Every structure is written in structure tokens, then in C-alpha cells.
Amino acid sequence: PAPPLIRTVQTGGFSFFVVGLGMTAFAKPAMPPSDLLNLLKSRGLIVGDDAHALRRLRHIGYYRLSGYMLPYQQGGNGPDRHVFKSGTTFEQVVRLYVFDRKLRLLFLDAIERVEISVRAAMSGQAAVSGGSHWYTDPANFSMIDHTRYMAEIDKQLDKSTDVFIDHYYTKYTSPPMPPAWMLFECMSFGTVCLTVKGMSASLAHELLTDFTLNQKTLASWLHCLSYVRNLCAHHSRLWNRVFTIKPTVPYARRAEVPDNKRLHAQAVSICVLLDAVAPDHDWAKKLSALFDQYPDIPLYPMGFIADWKSLPTWQRALA
């Protein structure tokens, strides 16, 4: 028998050794789309147009679509767990996939506006208050290891291909780092979120005036949206996802966000932030229109209640 597999898993800044017991060697062969389609049919999936289904399997991929098959299958641990519920069609599965793709694009659009606004605050309000190179001063931080923070910034600058960064280093001899308005245009969104979390309270005050949130809540929401952004950028599923990175829910909003593990919590965060940085936004209306376009797709797996539009955040945004 093969020896137990030992892996190192990192989470929350800690490393753990995970030992896999009772495991076997992977031996599943790759299958052509025609064989995969026959497999789905053998499990009870109704396929109306074989040519169309084969095209979808070829250009989307069986494995990616399989995540959207789960709600239509028997589930559980029995031998029939992959059998489809009676009447399920291939088009239903694809329709759920297309809905999720449109949902990701909608979230990406909103997160982009929030992200750019935060980057502008780092370059503008924070720089006006703390100086052009405020991020280099440990006195402007209180919640993070500033030495490690600067090492990460230096690493990202080394990888930067932005023309304005090259221009800074070919024209200026000092300081050794570019000003904030250059830096925060090329840093990862994760580093931007870490900056918000680690800023001193006095400097954060200058930043928070535009976002109407306290520092802890804003940092939490941005961290969560950074994760959602990465999911969207890698075409991962949003529908029916249980989030491990969850937004802090202020006491005043707990009645409308009782479950912060589902997408509704992220959607409320986006809507509140857009209300602050782009009061004329129509994102909530676009979200509502998408849901109306797919009335057959349940919203509860995303944490939306049946009368979600009556909640205070959505009432204001949809007015």
C-alpha cells in the first residue's frame, strides 16, 4: 500500500500538516466529450440536442459544468448520488452556468468602482494628510508589521511593468520608493486592503470620510470583496457558494444580513459602498433585472430572502 500522503496547508497565517489516510492512487482516465455526454445520459440527464451539448462540453468543460449539476442530482453518499432528478435537462444546467457568468460580470463591474475609489483615496486624501510617501512611515500604521509590509511592496514593485514606475526610477534618485499616487495604482488589491486595515486611526480618519464606515468594517468588507474579485477573475462559481472569508456585519444591519456566509452579504456590502462613492449607481437595479431574467433559478442559495427588495439597503438602491 502507498504511504499516507502528507500535505502542508496554510490558513489564517498558520501552517498545518494534513495526513491523508486510506487514500488510493488517482486512476481516472480523461474522456472525450462524446463519452462524457453518454455518461450524463446514463445518469438520467435529458439531452435535447446532442450537437449543442457536445459543443458546450468542449468549450466550457465537463468539470466546470459539473459544479452546476449538483443541485439537480440526488446527492448524498450513496451509489445514486450522481443520478439526476427526474426531468432535469442539459439546458437547465447550462442556464444556471450562464446565469452565474452574468452574475460574476455584474459583481466585477461593481468591485472595480469600489476598488478604484479606495486606490484614489490612498493617493489623494491619505497623501494630502500624511505626505507623498506616507506609507513608508511606520508611525502611520498600528495593526500590521510594517517591515514585512514594505518588503511585500518592494517585491511587487520589482515585478511591476508599469511605465510610470520605470519613469520614476529613471528620473529620480530619491526617495527609494515612488509616491503614493503611483504606488497604489500598481499594488495588488489585497495589499490595498491590508493597508486600510493597518493604517493608524488618525490617518484612516481622512480615508473614511468618503466611505461612511468605521475602519474595522471597511477593512473587512474590502478584504471580502478582494476575495470575490479573485473568484470572478478566475471564473469560479458565485451561486450557492458558502464563503469562508465573511464580511463583518455592523449591528445596525444584522436584521437584513443574518447570514454573512452567503453572497447576499457581499451584495449588501457592495451596494452600501457604491451608495457612498457613486450615489447615482444603478447596480442594484441591474442585479434585480438579472434575477428577473432567470426567475427559475432560486435565490436562497445566495442568501437572498423571497422579499429581499423590501430590505432597507435594497429599498433605497432600487427607488
PDB file of C-alpha atoms in Angstrom:
ATOM      1  CA  PRO A   1       0.000   0.000   0.000  1.00  0.00           C
ATOM      2  CA  ALA A   2       1.067   3.577  -0.669  1.00  0.00           C
ATOM      3  CA  PRO A   3       2.316   5.565   2.351  1.00  0.00           C
ATOM      4  CA  PRO A   4      -0.029   8.222   3.795  1.00  0.00           C
ATOM      5  CA  LEU A   5       0.045  11.483   1.897  1.00  0.00           C
ATOM      6  CA  ILE A   6       1.302  14.398   3.982  1.00  0.00           C
ATOM      7  CA  ARG A   7       0.491  17.930   2.852  1.00  0.00           C
ATOM      8  CA  THR A   8       1.162  21.323   4.355  1.00  0.00           C
ATOM      9  CA  VAL A   9      -1.922  23.538   4.392  1.00  0.00           C
ATOM     10  CA  GLN A  10      -1.767  27.244   5.211  1.00  0.00           C
ATOM     11  CA  THR A  11      -4.763  29.112   6.566  1.00  0.00           C
ATOM     12  CA  GLY A  12      -5.139  32.189   8.711  1.00  0.00           C
ATOM     13  CA  GLY A  13      -1.391  32.697   8.751  1.00  0.00           C
ATOM     14  CA  PHE A  14      -0.746  29.271  10.290  1.00  0.00           C
ATOM     15  CA  SER A  15       0.648  26.079   8.719  1.00  0.00           C
ATOM     16  CA  PHE A  16      -0.797  22.638   9.420  1.00  0.00           C
ATOM     17  CA  PHE A  17       0.315  19.132   8.438  1.00  0.00           C
ATOM     18  CA  VAL A  18      -2.552  17.117   6.962  1.00  0.00           C
ATOM     19  CA  VAL A  19      -2.196  13.364   6.741  1.00  0.00           C
ATOM     20  CA  GLY A  20      -4.348  11.506   4.231  1.00  0.00           C
ATOM     21  CA  LEU A  21      -5.260   8.015   5.476  1.00  0.00           C
ATOM     22  CA  GLY A  22      -6.971   5.283   3.496  1.00  0.00           C
ATOM     23  CA  MET A  23      -6.183   7.032   0.223  1.00  0.00           C
ATOM     24  CA  THR A  24      -5.649   5.422  -3.173  1.00  0.00           C
ATOM     25  CA  ALA A  25      -3.798   6.433  -6.313  1.00  0.00           C
ATOM     26  CA  PHE A  26      -5.753   8.519  -8.817  1.00  0.00           C
ATOM     27  CA  ALA A  27      -6.507   6.434 -11.912  1.00  0.00           C
ATOM     28  CA  LYS A  28      -9.438   8.097 -13.690  1.00  0.00           C
ATOM     29  CA  PRO A  29      -8.812   8.413 -17.427  1.00  0.00           C
ATOM     30  CA  ALA A  30      -9.681  11.504 -19.443  1.00  0.00           C
ATOM     31  CA  MET A  31     -12.820  11.048 -21.528  1.00  0.00           C
ATOM     32  CA  PRO A  32     -13.789  12.659 -24.840  1.00  0.00           C
ATOM     33  CA  PRO A  33     -16.935  14.853 -24.878  1.00  0.00           C
ATOM     34  CA  SER A  34     -18.979  12.131 -26.623  1.00  0.00           C
ATOM     35  CA  ASP A  35     -18.272   9.639 -23.816  1.00  0.00           C
ATOM     36  CA  LEU A  36     -18.987  12.270 -21.167  1.00  0.00           C
ATOM     37  CA  LEU A  37     -22.323  13.066 -22.785  1.00  0.00           C
ATOM     38  CA  ASN A  38     -23.248   9.368 -22.794  1.00  0.00           C
ATOM     39  CA  LEU A  39     -22.263   9.193 -19.124  1.00  0.00           C
ATOM     40  CA  LEU A  40     -24.614  12.090 -18.313  1.00  0.00           C
ATOM     41  CA  LYS A  41     -27.414  10.444 -20.253  1.00  0.00           C
ATOM     42  CA  SER A  42     -26.856   7.194 -18.360  1.00  0.00           C
ATOM     43  CA  ARG A  43     -27.391   9.153 -15.162  1.00  0.00           C
ATOM     44  CA  GLY A  44     -30.788  10.385 -16.332  1.00  0.00           C
ATOM     45  CA  LEU A  45     -29.944  13.788 -17.819  1.00  0.00           C
ATOM     46  CA  ILE A  46     -32.258  14.720 -20.686  1.00  0.00           C
ATOM     47  CA  VAL A  47     -30.338  15.998 -23.717  1.00  0.00           C
ATOM     48  CA  GLY A  48     -32.447  17.524 -26.471  1.00  0.00           C
ATOM     49  CA  ASP A  49     -29.673  18.424 -28.904  1.00  0.00           C
ATOM     50  CA  ASP A  50     -26.567  16.260 -28.869  1.00  0.00           C
ATOM     51  CA  ALA A  51     -24.557  18.547 -31.147  1.00  0.00           C
ATOM     52  CA  HIS A  52     -25.280  21.575 -28.969  1.00  0.00           C
ATOM     53  CA  ALA A  53     -24.444  19.643 -25.779  1.00  0.00           C
ATOM     54  CA  LEU A  54     -21.174  18.375 -27.234  1.00  0.00           C
ATOM     55  CA  ARG A  55     -20.224  21.924 -28.196  1.00  0.00           C
ATOM     56  CA  ARG A  56     -20.906  23.105 -24.655  1.00  0.00           C
ATOM     57  CA  LEU A  57     -18.874  20.271 -23.152  1.00  0.00           C
ATOM     58  CA  ARG A  58     -15.996  21.005 -25.492  1.00  0.00           C
ATOM     59  CA  HIS A  59     -15.876  24.769 -24.903  1.00  0.00           C
ATOM     60  CA  ILE A  60     -16.968  25.027 -21.259  1.00  0.00           C
ATOM     61  CA  GLY A  61     -15.673  21.720 -19.976  1.00  0.00           C
ATOM     62  CA  TYR A  62     -17.363  18.869 -18.159  1.00  0.00           C
ATOM     63  CA  TYR A  63     -15.608  19.542 -14.861  1.00  0.00           C
ATOM     64  CA  ARG A  64     -16.630  23.207 -14.769  1.00  0.00           C
ATOM     65  CA  LEU A  65     -20.230  22.336 -15.609  1.00  0.00           C
ATOM     66  CA  SER A  66     -20.300  19.558 -13.015  1.00  0.00           C
ATOM     67  CA  GLY A  67     -20.489  22.134 -10.217  1.00  0.00           C
ATOM     68  CA  TYR A  68     -23.752  23.390 -11.709  1.00  0.00           C
ATOM     69  CA  MET A  69     -25.117  19.839 -11.961  1.00  0.00           C
ATOM     70  CA  LEU A  70     -25.022  19.223  -8.203  1.00  0.00           C
ATOM     71  CA  PRO A  71     -28.378  20.852  -7.307  1.00  0.00           C
ATOM     72  CA  TYR A  72     -30.057  18.717  -9.975  1.00  0.00           C
ATOM     73  CA  GLN A  73     -28.576  15.416  -8.748  1.00  0.00           C
ATOM     74  CA  GLN A  74     -29.693  13.064  -5.971  1.00  0.00           C
ATOM     75  CA  GLY A  75     -26.633  13.895  -3.855  1.00  0.00           C
ATOM     76  CA  GLY A  76     -25.645  12.206  -0.634  1.00  0.00           C
ATOM     77  CA  ASN A  77     -23.070   9.408  -0.359  1.00  0.00           C
ATOM     78  CA  GLY A  78     -24.964   6.565  -1.983  1.00  0.00           C
ATOM     79  CA  PRO A  79     -24.218   4.941  -5.340  1.00  0.00           C
ATOM     80  CA  ASP A  80     -27.007   7.024  -6.926  1.00  0.00           C
ATOM     81  CA  ARG A  81     -25.557  10.374  -5.784  1.00  0.00           C
ATOM     82  CA  HIS A  82     -24.751  11.408  -9.380  1.00  0.00           C
ATOM     83  CA  VAL A  83     -28.147  10.384 -10.738  1.00  0.00           C
ATOM     84  CA  PHE A  84     -30.162  13.353 -11.963  1.00  0.00           C
ATOM     85  CA  LYS A  85     -33.555  14.195 -10.535  1.00  0.00           C
ATOM     86  CA  SER A  86     -36.417  13.299 -12.814  1.00  0.00           C
ATOM     87  CA  GLY A  87     -36.966  15.728 -15.688  1.00  0.00           C
ATOM     88  CA  THR A  88     -33.602  17.514 -15.437  1.00  0.00           C
ATOM     89  CA  THR A  89     -32.323  18.755 -18.807  1.00  0.00           C
ATOM     90  CA  PHE A  90     -28.866  19.650 -20.028  1.00  0.00           C
ATOM     91  CA  GLU A  91     -30.171  23.132 -20.852  1.00  0.00           C
ATOM     92  CA  GLN A  92     -31.143  23.685 -17.205  1.00  0.00           C
ATOM     93  CA  VAL A  93     -27.545  23.054 -16.181  1.00  0.00           C
ATOM     94  CA  VAL A  94     -26.189  25.377 -18.875  1.00  0.00           C
ATOM     95  CA  ARG A  95     -28.763  28.032 -17.979  1.00  0.00           C
ATOM     96  CA  LEU A  96     -27.535  28.038 -14.374  1.00  0.00           C
ATOM     97  CA  TYR A  97     -23.955  28.324 -15.618  1.00  0.00           C
ATOM     98  CA  VAL A  98     -24.834  31.291 -17.868  1.00  0.00           C
ATOM     99  CA  PHE A  99     -26.688  32.990 -15.011  1.00  0.00           C
ATOM    100  CA  ASP A 100     -23.639  32.624 -12.798  1.00  0.00           C
ATOM    101  CA  ARG A 101     -21.373  34.016 -15.512  1.00  0.00           C
ATOM    102  CA  LYS A 102     -23.555  37.121 -15.826  1.00  0.00           C
ATOM    103  CA  LEU A 103     -23.612  37.420 -12.027  1.00  0.00           C
ATOM    104  CA  ARG A 104     -19.791  37.372 -11.902  1.00  0.00           C
ATOM    105  CA  LEU A 105     -19.563  40.100 -14.538  1.00  0.00           C
ATOM    106  CA  LEU A 106     -22.008  42.237 -12.573  1.00  0.00           C
ATOM    107  CA  PHE A 107     -20.007  41.827  -9.364  1.00  0.00           C
ATOM    108  CA  LEU A 108     -16.732  42.543 -11.157  1.00  0.00           C
ATOM    109  CA  ASP A 109     -18.172  45.787 -12.506  1.00  0.00           C
ATOM    110  CA  ALA A 110     -19.187  46.965  -9.030  1.00  0.00           C
ATOM    111  CA  ILE A 111     -15.996  45.873  -7.274  1.00  0.00           C
ATOM    112  CA  GLU A 112     -13.936  47.719  -9.882  1.00  0.00           C
ATOM    113  CA  ARG A 113     -15.647  51.003  -8.968  1.00  0.00           C
ATOM    114  CA  VAL A 114     -15.128  50.431  -5.250  1.00  0.00           C
ATOM    115  CA  GLU A 115     -11.518  49.367  -5.707  1.00  0.00           C
ATOM    116  CA  ILE A 116     -10.612  52.382  -7.835  1.00  0.00           C
ATOM    117  CA  SER A 117     -12.219  54.708  -5.298  1.00  0.00           C
ATOM    118  CA  VAL A 118     -10.161  53.189  -2.468  1.00  0.00           C
ATOM    119  CA  ARG A 119      -6.961  53.429  -4.505  1.00  0.00           C
ATOM    120  CA  ALA A 120      -7.763  57.083  -5.227  1.00  0.00           C
ATOM    121  CA  ALA A 121      -8.236  57.714  -1.501  1.00  0.00           C
ATOM    122  CA  MET A 122      -4.788  56.250  -0.817  1.00  0.00           C
ATOM    123  CA  SER A 123      -3.317  58.520  -3.457  1.00  0.00           C
ATOM    124  CA  GLY A 124      -5.378  61.570  -2.572  1.00  0.00           C
ATOM    125  CA  GLN A 125      -6.790  62.064   0.913  1.00  0.00           C
ATOM    126  CA  ALA A 126      -4.155  59.963   2.691  1.00  0.00           C
ATOM    127  CA  ALA A 127      -1.301  61.570   0.730  1.00  0.00           C
ATOM    128  CA  VAL A 128      -2.551  65.086   1.384  1.00  0.00           C
ATOM    129  CA  SER A 129      -2.691  64.342   5.104  1.00  0.00           C
ATOM    130  CA  GLY A 130       0.395  62.149   5.504  1.00  0.00           C
ATOM    131  CA  GLY A 131       2.623  63.266   2.650  1.00  0.00           C
ATOM    132  CA  SER A 132       3.546  61.802  -0.725  1.00  0.00           C
ATOM    133  CA  HIS A 133       5.340  58.822   0.852  1.00  0.00           C
ATOM    134  CA  TRP A 134       3.112  58.352   3.884  1.00  0.00           C
ATOM    135  CA  TYR A 135       3.084  54.560   3.532  1.00  0.00           C
ATOM    136  CA  THR A 136       6.849  54.392   4.248  1.00  0.00           C
ATOM    137  CA  ASP A 137       6.430  55.841   7.752  1.00  0.00           C
ATOM    138  CA  PRO A 138       5.805  53.199  10.464  1.00  0.00           C
ATOM    139  CA  ALA A 139       4.078  55.888  12.538  1.00  0.00           C
ATOM    140  CA  ASN A 140       1.187  55.791  10.064  1.00  0.00           C
ATOM    141  CA  PHE A 141       0.477  52.136  10.896  1.00  0.00           C
ATOM    142  CA  SER A 142      -0.665  50.402  14.024  1.00  0.00           C
ATOM    143  CA  MET A 143      -2.135  46.996  13.130  1.00  0.00           C
ATOM    144  CA  ILE A 144       0.478  45.337  10.877  1.00  0.00           C
ATOM    145  CA  ASP A 145       4.179  44.523  10.782  1.00  0.00           C
ATOM    146  CA  HIS A 146       5.433  47.500   8.798  1.00  0.00           C
ATOM    147  CA  THR A 147       8.752  45.867   7.902  1.00  0.00           C
ATOM    148  CA  ARG A 148       7.010  42.897   6.284  1.00  0.00           C
ATOM    149  CA  TYR A 149       4.517  45.246   4.661  1.00  0.00           C
ATOM    150  CA  MET A 150       7.305  47.233   2.994  1.00  0.00           C
ATOM    151  CA  ALA A 151       9.046  44.020   1.914  1.00  0.00           C
ATOM    152  CA  GLU A 152       5.863  42.935   0.153  1.00  0.00           C
ATOM    153  CA  ILE A 153       5.542  46.331  -1.545  1.00  0.00           C
ATOM    154  CA  ASP A 154       9.155  46.114  -2.688  1.00  0.00           C
ATOM    155  CA  LYS A 155       8.521  42.638  -4.112  1.00  0.00           C
ATOM    156  CA  GLN A 156       5.508  43.844  -6.083  1.00  0.00           C
ATOM    157  CA  LEU A 157       7.384  46.884  -7.370  1.00  0.00           C
ATOM    158  CA  ASP A 158      10.139  44.595  -8.674  1.00  0.00           C
ATOM    159  CA  LYS A 159       7.530  42.734 -10.709  1.00  0.00           C
ATOM    160  CA  SER A 160       5.773  45.853 -11.974  1.00  0.00           C
ATOM    161  CA  THR A 161       5.817  46.529 -15.709  1.00  0.00           C
ATOM    162  CA  ASP A 162       4.032  49.883 -15.447  1.00  0.00           C
ATOM    163  CA  VAL A 163       5.640  52.656 -17.467  1.00  0.00           C
ATOM    164  CA  PHE A 164       5.161  55.246 -14.716  1.00  0.00           C
ATOM    165  CA  ILE A 165       7.140  53.114 -12.246  1.00  0.00           C
ATOM    166  CA  ASP A 166      10.010  52.785 -14.726  1.00  0.00           C
ATOM    167  CA  HIS A 167       9.833  56.539 -15.309  1.00  0.00           C
ATOM    168  CA  TYR A 168      10.160  57.249 -11.573  1.00  0.00           C
ATOM    169  CA  TYR A 169      13.293  55.142 -11.216  1.00  0.00           C
ATOM    170  CA  THR A 170      14.938  56.550 -14.342  1.00  0.00           C
ATOM    171  CA  LYS A 171      14.299  60.166 -13.351  1.00  0.00           C
ATOM    172  CA  TYR A 172      14.547  60.376  -9.544  1.00  0.00           C
ATOM    173  CA  THR A 173      17.347  59.306  -7.237  1.00  0.00           C
ATOM    174  CA  SER A 174      15.327  59.501  -4.023  1.00  0.00           C
ATOM    175  CA  PRO A 175      13.225  58.561  -2.144  1.00  0.00           C
ATOM    176  CA  PRO A 176      13.797  54.885  -3.000  1.00  0.00           C
ATOM    177  CA  MET A 177      10.036  54.322  -3.303  1.00  0.00           C
ATOM    178  CA  PRO A 178       7.575  56.082  -5.639  1.00  0.00           C
ATOM    179  CA  PRO A 179       4.888  58.421  -4.253  1.00  0.00           C
ATOM    180  CA  ALA A 180       1.571  57.026  -3.075  1.00  0.00           C
ATOM    181  CA  TRP A 181      -0.318  58.092  -6.192  1.00  0.00           C
ATOM    182  CA  MET A 182       1.939  55.874  -8.281  1.00  0.00           C
ATOM    183  CA  LEU A 183       2.326  53.029  -5.824  1.00  0.00           C
ATOM    184  CA  PHE A 184      -1.345  52.344  -5.175  1.00  0.00           C
ATOM    185  CA  GLU A 185      -2.096  52.187  -8.870  1.00  0.00           C
ATOM    186  CA  CYS A 186       0.070  49.085  -9.253  1.00  0.00           C
ATOM    187  CA  MET A 187      -0.233  47.311  -5.898  1.00  0.00           C
ATOM    188  CA  SER A 188      -2.480  44.259  -5.659  1.00  0.00           C
ATOM    189  CA  PHE A 189      -5.958  44.843  -4.269  1.00  0.00           C
ATOM    190  CA  GLY A 190      -5.022  42.523  -1.409  1.00  0.00           C
ATOM    191  CA  THR A 191      -2.194  44.871  -0.415  1.00  0.00           C
ATOM    192  CA  VAL A 192      -4.540  47.837  -0.664  1.00  0.00           C
ATOM    193  CA  CYS A 193      -6.962  46.065   1.691  1.00  0.00           C
ATOM    194  CA  LEU A 194      -4.135  45.287   4.117  1.00  0.00           C
ATOM    195  CA  THR A 195      -3.167  48.962   4.055  1.00  0.00           C
ATOM    196  CA  VAL A 196      -6.672  50.029   5.063  1.00  0.00           C
ATOM    197  CA  LYS A 197      -6.635  47.505   7.905  1.00  0.00           C
ATOM    198  CA  GLY A 198      -3.208  48.570   9.164  1.00  0.00           C
ATOM    199  CA  MET A 199      -3.428  52.364   8.950  1.00  0.00           C
ATOM    200  CA  SER A 200      -3.308  54.352  12.142  1.00  0.00           C
ATOM    201  CA  ALA A 201      -6.660  55.655  13.333  1.00  0.00           C
ATOM    202  CA  SER A 202      -5.674  59.277  12.719  1.00  0.00           C
ATOM    203  CA  LEU A 203      -4.711  58.688   9.092  1.00  0.00           C
ATOM    204  CA  ALA A 204      -7.622  56.331   8.479  1.00  0.00           C
ATOM    205  CA  HIS A 205      -9.962  59.125   9.544  1.00  0.00           C
ATOM    206  CA  GLU A 206      -9.030  61.042   6.398  1.00  0.00           C
ATOM    207  CA  LEU A 207      -9.823  57.996   4.297  1.00  0.00           C
ATOM    208  CA  LEU A 208     -13.065  57.023   5.994  1.00  0.00           C
ATOM    209  CA  THR A 209     -14.889  60.290   5.421  1.00  0.00           C
ATOM    210  CA  ASP A 210     -15.952  59.150   1.938  1.00  0.00           C
ATOM    211  CA  PHE A 211     -16.988  55.632   2.911  1.00  0.00           C
ATOM    212  CA  THR A 212     -19.263  56.253   5.931  1.00  0.00           C
ATOM    213  CA  LEU A 213     -17.912  53.146   7.711  1.00  0.00           C
ATOM    214  CA  ASN A 214     -15.580  52.599  10.618  1.00  0.00           C
ATOM    215  CA  GLN A 215     -12.100  51.285   9.855  1.00  0.00           C
ATOM    216  CA  LYS A 216     -12.717  47.717  11.034  1.00  0.00           C
ATOM    217  CA  THR A 217     -15.850  47.330   8.919  1.00  0.00           C
ATOM    218  CA  LEU A 218     -14.340  48.916   5.814  1.00  0.00           C
ATOM    219  CA  ALA A 219     -11.223  46.730   6.056  1.00  0.00           C
ATOM    220  CA  SER A 220     -13.367  43.618   6.477  1.00  0.00           C
ATOM    221  CA  TRP A 221     -15.619  44.459   3.540  1.00  0.00           C
ATOM    222  CA  LEU A 222     -12.712  45.265   1.230  1.00  0.00           C
ATOM    223  CA  HIS A 223     -10.943  42.041   2.176  1.00  0.00           C
ATOM    224  CA  CYS A 224     -14.075  40.063   1.334  1.00  0.00           C
ATOM    225  CA  LEU A 225     -14.591  41.911  -1.940  1.00  0.00           C
ATOM    226  CA  SER A 226     -10.972  41.267  -2.860  1.00  0.00           C
ATOM    227  CA  TYR A 227     -11.712  37.563  -2.475  1.00  0.00           C
ATOM    228  CA  VAL A 228     -14.906  37.821  -4.549  1.00  0.00           C
ATOM    229  CA  ARG A 229     -12.965  39.722  -7.201  1.00  0.00           C
ATOM    230  CA  ASN A 230     -10.420  36.907  -7.403  1.00  0.00           C
ATOM    231  CA  LEU A 231     -13.187  34.319  -7.679  1.00  0.00           C
ATOM    232  CA  CYS A 232     -14.767  36.267 -10.520  1.00  0.00           C
ATOM    233  CA  ALA A 233     -11.457  36.801 -12.290  1.00  0.00           C
ATOM    234  CA  HIS A 234     -10.849  33.039 -12.212  1.00  0.00           C
ATOM    235  CA  HIS A 235     -14.402  32.281 -13.377  1.00  0.00           C
ATOM    236  CA  SER A 236     -15.313  30.477 -10.157  1.00  0.00           C
ATOM    237  CA  ARG A 237     -18.895  29.888  -9.104  1.00  0.00           C
ATOM    238  CA  LEU A 238     -20.718  32.529  -7.030  1.00  0.00           C
ATOM    239  CA  TRP A 239     -24.154  30.937  -6.967  1.00  0.00           C
ATOM    240  CA  ASN A 240     -24.616  28.610  -3.988  1.00  0.00           C
ATOM    241  CA  ARG A 241     -21.130  29.359  -2.639  1.00  0.00           C
ATOM    242  CA  VAL A 242     -20.510  29.290   1.101  1.00  0.00           C
ATOM    243  CA  PHE A 243     -17.850  31.918   1.807  1.00  0.00           C
ATOM    244  CA  THR A 244     -15.070  31.237   4.279  1.00  0.00           C
ATOM    245  CA  ILE A 245     -13.974  34.892   4.146  1.00  0.00           C
ATOM    246  CA  LYS A 246     -17.013  36.687   5.567  1.00  0.00           C
ATOM    247  CA  PRO A 247     -17.741  40.407   5.976  1.00  0.00           C
ATOM    248  CA  THR A 248     -18.221  41.938   9.392  1.00  0.00           C
ATOM    249  CA  VAL A 249     -21.890  42.864   9.771  1.00  0.00           C
ATOM    250  CA  PRO A 250     -22.478  46.031  11.819  1.00  0.00           C
ATOM    251  CA  TYR A 251     -25.139  45.681  14.491  1.00  0.00           C
ATOM    252  CA  ALA A 252     -27.488  48.023  12.618  1.00  0.00           C
ATOM    253  CA  ARG A 253     -27.513  45.691   9.585  1.00  0.00           C
ATOM    254  CA  ARG A 254     -27.747  42.304  11.276  1.00  0.00           C
ATOM    255  CA  ALA A 255     -31.502  42.094  10.762  1.00  0.00           C
ATOM    256  CA  GLU A 256     -31.116  42.299   6.980  1.00  0.00           C
ATOM    257  CA  VAL A 257     -27.897  40.232   6.836  1.00  0.00           C
ATOM    258  CA  PRO A 258     -28.468  37.341   9.275  1.00  0.00           C
ATOM    259  CA  ASP A 259     -26.129  35.042   7.320  1.00  0.00           C
ATOM    260  CA  ASN A 260     -22.796  36.529   6.255  1.00  0.00           C
ATOM    261  CA  LYS A 261     -21.575  33.283   4.665  1.00  0.00           C
ATOM    262  CA  ARG A 262     -23.674  33.762   1.522  1.00  0.00           C
ATOM    263  CA  LEU A 263     -23.430  36.135  -1.432  1.00  0.00           C
ATOM    264  CA  HIS A 264     -26.200  38.414  -0.167  1.00  0.00           C
ATOM    265  CA  ALA A 265     -23.826  39.740   2.490  1.00  0.00           C
ATOM    266  CA  GLN A 266     -21.269  40.635  -0.194  1.00  0.00           C
ATOM    267  CA  ALA A 267     -24.005  42.221  -2.316  1.00  0.00           C
ATOM    268  CA  VAL A 268     -25.130  44.429   0.585  1.00  0.00           C
ATOM    269  CA  SER A 269     -21.510  45.471   1.172  1.00  0.00           C
ATOM    270  CA  ILE A 270     -21.162  46.455  -2.484  1.00  0.00           C
ATOM    271  CA  CYS A 271     -24.425  48.369  -2.503  1.00  0.00           C
ATOM    272  CA  VAL A 272     -23.548  50.359   0.619  1.00  0.00           C
ATOM    273  CA  LEU A 273     -20.086  51.209  -0.721  1.00  0.00           C
ATOM    274  CA  LEU A 274     -21.475  52.215  -4.113  1.00  0.00           C
ATOM    275  CA  ASP A 275     -24.024  54.433  -2.369  1.00  0.00           C
ATOM    276  CA  ALA A 276     -21.049  56.245  -0.838  1.00  0.00           C
ATOM    277  CA  VAL A 277     -18.700  56.506  -3.834  1.00  0.00           C
ATOM    278  CA  ALA A 278     -21.197  56.598  -6.723  1.00  0.00           C
ATOM    279  CA  PRO A 279     -24.624  57.721  -5.425  1.00  0.00           C
ATOM    280  CA  ASP A 280     -26.072  57.638  -8.944  1.00  0.00           C
ATOM    281  CA  HIS A 281     -25.207  53.949  -9.482  1.00  0.00           C
ATOM    282  CA  ASP A 282     -27.762  51.566 -10.951  1.00  0.00           C
ATOM    283  CA  TRP A 283     -26.039  48.377  -9.858  1.00  0.00           C
ATOM    284  CA  ALA A 284     -28.885  47.202  -7.628  1.00  0.00           C
ATOM    285  CA  LYS A 285     -31.333  47.663 -10.500  1.00  0.00           C
ATOM    286  CA  LYS A 286     -29.082  45.612 -12.793  1.00  0.00           C
ATOM    287  CA  LEU A 287     -28.899  42.893 -10.140  1.00  0.00           C
ATOM    288  CA  SER A 288     -32.675  42.873  -9.813  1.00  0.00           C
ATOM    289  CA  ALA A 289     -33.065  42.739 -13.601  1.00  0.00           C
ATOM    290  CA  LEU A 290     -30.718  39.743 -13.782  1.00  0.00           C
ATOM    291  CA  PHE A 291     -32.756  37.901 -11.147  1.00  0.00           C
ATOM    292  CA  ASP A 292     -35.963  38.728 -13.057  1.00  0.00           C
ATOM    293  CA  GLN A 293     -34.391  37.370 -16.257  1.00  0.00           C
ATOM    294  CA  TYR A 294     -33.870  33.995 -14.542  1.00  0.00           C
ATOM    295  CA  PRO A 295     -36.982  33.504 -12.367  1.00  0.00           C
ATOM    296  CA  ASP A 296     -36.455  29.728 -12.349  1.00  0.00           C
ATOM    297  CA  ILE A 297     -33.114  29.991 -10.536  1.00  0.00           C
ATOM    298  CA  PRO A 298     -33.595  30.103  -6.744  1.00  0.00           C
ATOM    299  CA  LEU A 299     -32.064  32.994  -4.830  1.00  0.00           C
ATOM    300  CA  TYR A 300     -31.962  31.383  -1.385  1.00  0.00           C
ATOM    301  CA  PRO A 301     -28.677  29.526  -2.139  1.00  0.00           C
ATOM    302  CA  MET A 302     -27.136  33.013  -2.350  1.00  0.00           C
ATOM    303  CA  GLY A 303     -28.731  34.152   0.923  1.00  0.00           C
ATOM    304  CA  PHE A 304     -31.426  36.321  -0.675  1.00  0.00           C
ATOM    305  CA  ILE A 305     -34.818  36.004   1.019  1.00  0.00           C
ATOM    306  CA  ALA A 306     -38.022  35.964  -1.046  1.00  0.00           C
ATOM    307  CA  ASP A 307     -38.840  39.626  -0.367  1.00  0.00           C
ATOM    308  CA  TRP A 308     -35.214  40.843  -0.437  1.00  0.00           C
ATOM    309  CA  LYS A 309     -36.222  44.047  -2.233  1.00  0.00           C
ATOM    310  CA  SER A 310     -38.079  45.188   0.897  1.00  0.00           C
ATOM    311  CA  LEU A 311     -34.893  45.273   2.986  1.00  0.00           C
ATOM    312  CA  PRO A 312     -33.681  48.827   3.790  1.00  0.00           C
ATOM    313  CA  THR A 313     -30.477  48.707   1.714  1.00  0.00           C
ATOM    314  CA  TRP A 314     -32.277  47.478  -1.390  1.00  0.00           C
ATOM    315  CA  GLN A 315     -35.295  49.732  -0.947  1.00  0.00           C
ATOM    316  CA  ARG A 316     -33.033  52.766  -1.128  1.00  0.00           C
ATOM    317  CA  ALA A 317     -30.961  51.460  -4.022  1.00  0.00           C
ATOM    318  CA  LEU A 318     -33.969  50.367  -6.087  1.00  0.00           C
ATOM    319  CA  ALA A 319     -36.011  53.521  -5.521  1.00  0.00           C
TER     320      ALA A 319
END
